[in-house]
Amino acid sequence: QVQLVESGGGSVQAGGSLTLSCAVSGYTGGTNCIGWFRQAPGKEREGVARINGDGDVTAYADSVKGRFTISRDNAKRLVYLQLNGLKLEDTAMYYCAAVVCGTWFSKSWGQGTQVTVSS
């Protein structure tokens, strides 16, 4: 069974940066693609960024393009999400998930890490 553990969240002022990490272990259900999602209070969970197994194919939500960067270190089994130019509307719980490659369809979730952006 897959285990995904997020870390790196915190509180930051608008314009600041954070780096989130997702530690992946166990069987990921036949997929090696990982996605980052977020859910703000009262809103639906949305896909933010995803990456394929080799790390050379990525996709981003329009709302974060040019500000967020997803990457991975397969030797360490870590997937990162670099958050730059943070805005108030980026405040949310961030989750990583094993996804069907090329889609936002997720099968297994981590427990999440909170990102709070203040003015």
Short mmCIF file of C-alpha atoms in Angstrom, two decimals:
data_model
loop_
_atom_site.label_atom_id
_atom_site.label_comp_id
_atom_site.label_asym_id
_atom_site.label_seq_id
_atom_site.Cartn_x
_atom_site.Cartn_y
_atom_site.Cartn_z
CA GLN A 1 0.00 0.00 0.00
CA VAL A 2 1.28 3.43 -0.91
CA GLN A 3 2.20 5.95 1.72
CA LEU A 4 2.55 9.63 0.93
CA VAL A 5 3.75 12.04 3.57
CA GLU A 6 3.78 15.77 2.94
CA SER A 7 5.93 18.28 4.76
CA GLY A 8 7.22 21.81 4.44
CA GLY A 9 4.06 23.82 4.91
CA GLY A 10 3.93 26.90 7.07
CA SER A 11 2.98 30.53 7.33
CA VAL A 12 4.51 33.06 4.98
CA GLN A 13 3.86 36.60 3.87
CA ALA A 14 2.53 37.36 0.43
CA GLY A 15 5.32 37.27 -2.12
CA GLY A 16 7.27 34.72 -0.11
CA SER A 17 8.32 31.18 -0.93
CA LEU A 18 7.98 27.69 0.46
CA THR A 19 9.14 24.25 -0.61
CA LEU A 20 6.82 21.34 0.00
CA SER A 21 8.05 17.74 -0.01
CA CYS A 22 6.17 14.51 -0.58
CA ALA A 23 7.80 11.29 0.56
CA VAL A 24 6.51 8.31 -1.41
CA SER A 25 6.78 4.75 -0.21
CA GLY A 26 5.10 1.46 -0.94
CA TYR A 27 3.22 0.32 -4.01
CA THR A 28 1.63 3.22 -5.90
CA GLY A 29 -0.93 1.13 -7.72
CA GLY A 30 0.92 0.84 -11.00
CA THR A 31 1.49 4.54 -11.51
CA ASN A 32 4.65 6.50 -10.91
CA CYS A 33 3.05 9.86 -11.57
CA ILE A 34 2.53 12.17 -8.63
CA GLY A 35 0.33 15.20 -8.31
CA TRP A 36 0.03 18.06 -5.88
CA PHE A 37 -3.44 19.26 -4.97
CA ARG A 38 -4.83 21.85 -2.63
CA GLN A 39 -8.07 22.52 -0.84
CA ALA A 40 -9.04 25.82 0.69
CA PRO A 41 -11.84 26.06 3.27
CA GLY A 42 -15.21 25.88 1.59
CA LYS A 43 -13.72 25.02 -1.79
CA GLU A 44 -13.25 21.85 -3.75
CA ARG A 45 -9.89 20.15 -3.99
CA GLU A 46 -8.03 21.23 -7.12
CA GLY A 47 -5.04 19.89 -8.99
CA VAL A 48 -2.04 22.21 -8.80
CA ALA A 49 0.83 20.37 -10.49
CA ARG A 50 1.73 16.88 -11.60
CA ILE A 51 4.85 15.11 -12.80
CA ASN A 52 5.62 11.86 -14.57
CA GLY A 53 7.95 9.15 -13.35
CA ASP A 54 11.04 10.43 -15.14
CA GLY A 55 10.40 13.98 -14.08
CA ASP A 56 10.49 15.37 -17.61
CA VAL A 57 6.78 15.90 -18.15
CA THR A 58 4.91 18.31 -15.93
CA ALA A 59 1.58 20.09 -15.93
CA TYR A 60 0.27 23.00 -13.91
CA ALA A 61 -2.99 24.68 -13.10
CA ASP A 62 -3.28 28.06 -14.80
CA SER A 63 -3.48 29.75 -11.40
CA VAL A 64 0.07 28.69 -10.47
CA LYS A 65 1.91 28.65 -13.79
CA GLY A 66 5.13 30.61 -13.59
CA ARG A 67 5.07 30.63 -9.79
CA PHE A 68 5.11 26.96 -8.73
CA THR A 69 7.55 24.28 -9.86
CA ILE A 70 7.18 20.54 -9.38
CA SER A 71 10.22 18.26 -9.41
CA ARG A 72 11.28 14.89 -8.10
CA ASP A 73 14.28 13.00 -6.81
CA ASN A 74 13.63 9.36 -7.54
CA ALA A 75 16.69 8.18 -5.65
CA LYS A 76 15.21 9.72 -2.50
CA ARG A 77 11.62 8.97 -3.50
CA LEU A 78 10.70 12.59 -2.96
CA VAL A 79 8.51 14.91 -4.99
CA TYR A 80 8.84 18.63 -4.41
CA LEU A 81 6.63 21.61 -4.99
CA GLN A 82 8.43 24.94 -4.99
CA LEU A 83 6.01 27.77 -4.27
CA ASN A 84 7.20 31.24 -5.24
CA GLY A 85 5.38 34.54 -5.37
CA LEU A 86 2.77 33.31 -2.93
CA LYS A 87 -0.59 35.04 -2.90
CA LEU A 88 -3.33 35.17 -0.29
CA GLU A 89 -5.42 32.88 -2.47
CA ASP A 90 -2.75 30.17 -2.28
CA THR A 91 -3.74 29.56 1.34
CA ALA A 92 -4.91 25.95 1.52
CA MET A 93 -4.13 22.46 2.68
CA TYR A 94 -1.75 20.93 0.16
CA TYR A 95 -1.80 17.22 -0.61
CA CYS A 96 0.26 14.94 -2.77
CA ALA A 97 -1.28 11.94 -4.47
CA ALA A 98 -0.49 9.08 -6.79
CA VAL A 99 -2.30 9.96 -10.01
CA VAL A 100 -3.12 8.27 -13.27
CA CYS A 101 -0.45 9.66 -15.61
CA GLY A 102 -1.68 12.53 -17.74
CA THR A 103 -4.72 13.10 -15.56
CA TRP A 104 -5.70 14.56 -12.22
CA PHE A 105 -7.35 11.30 -11.20
CA SER A 106 -5.93 10.31 -7.86
CA LYS A 107 -5.95 7.04 -6.04
CA SER A 108 -4.04 7.58 -2.82
CA TRP A 109 -3.60 10.70 -0.74
CA GLY A 110 -1.29 11.98 1.94
CA GLN A 111 -2.49 13.71 5.08
CA GLY A 112 -1.70 17.18 3.81
CA THR A 113 0.43 20.13 4.88
CA GLN A 114 -1.01 23.56 5.56
CA VAL A 115 0.16 26.66 3.68
CA THR A 116 -1.03 30.00 5.02
CA VAL A 117 -0.24 33.22 3.21
CA SER A 118 -0.79 36.52 5.00
CA SER A 119 -0.62 40.13 3.90
#
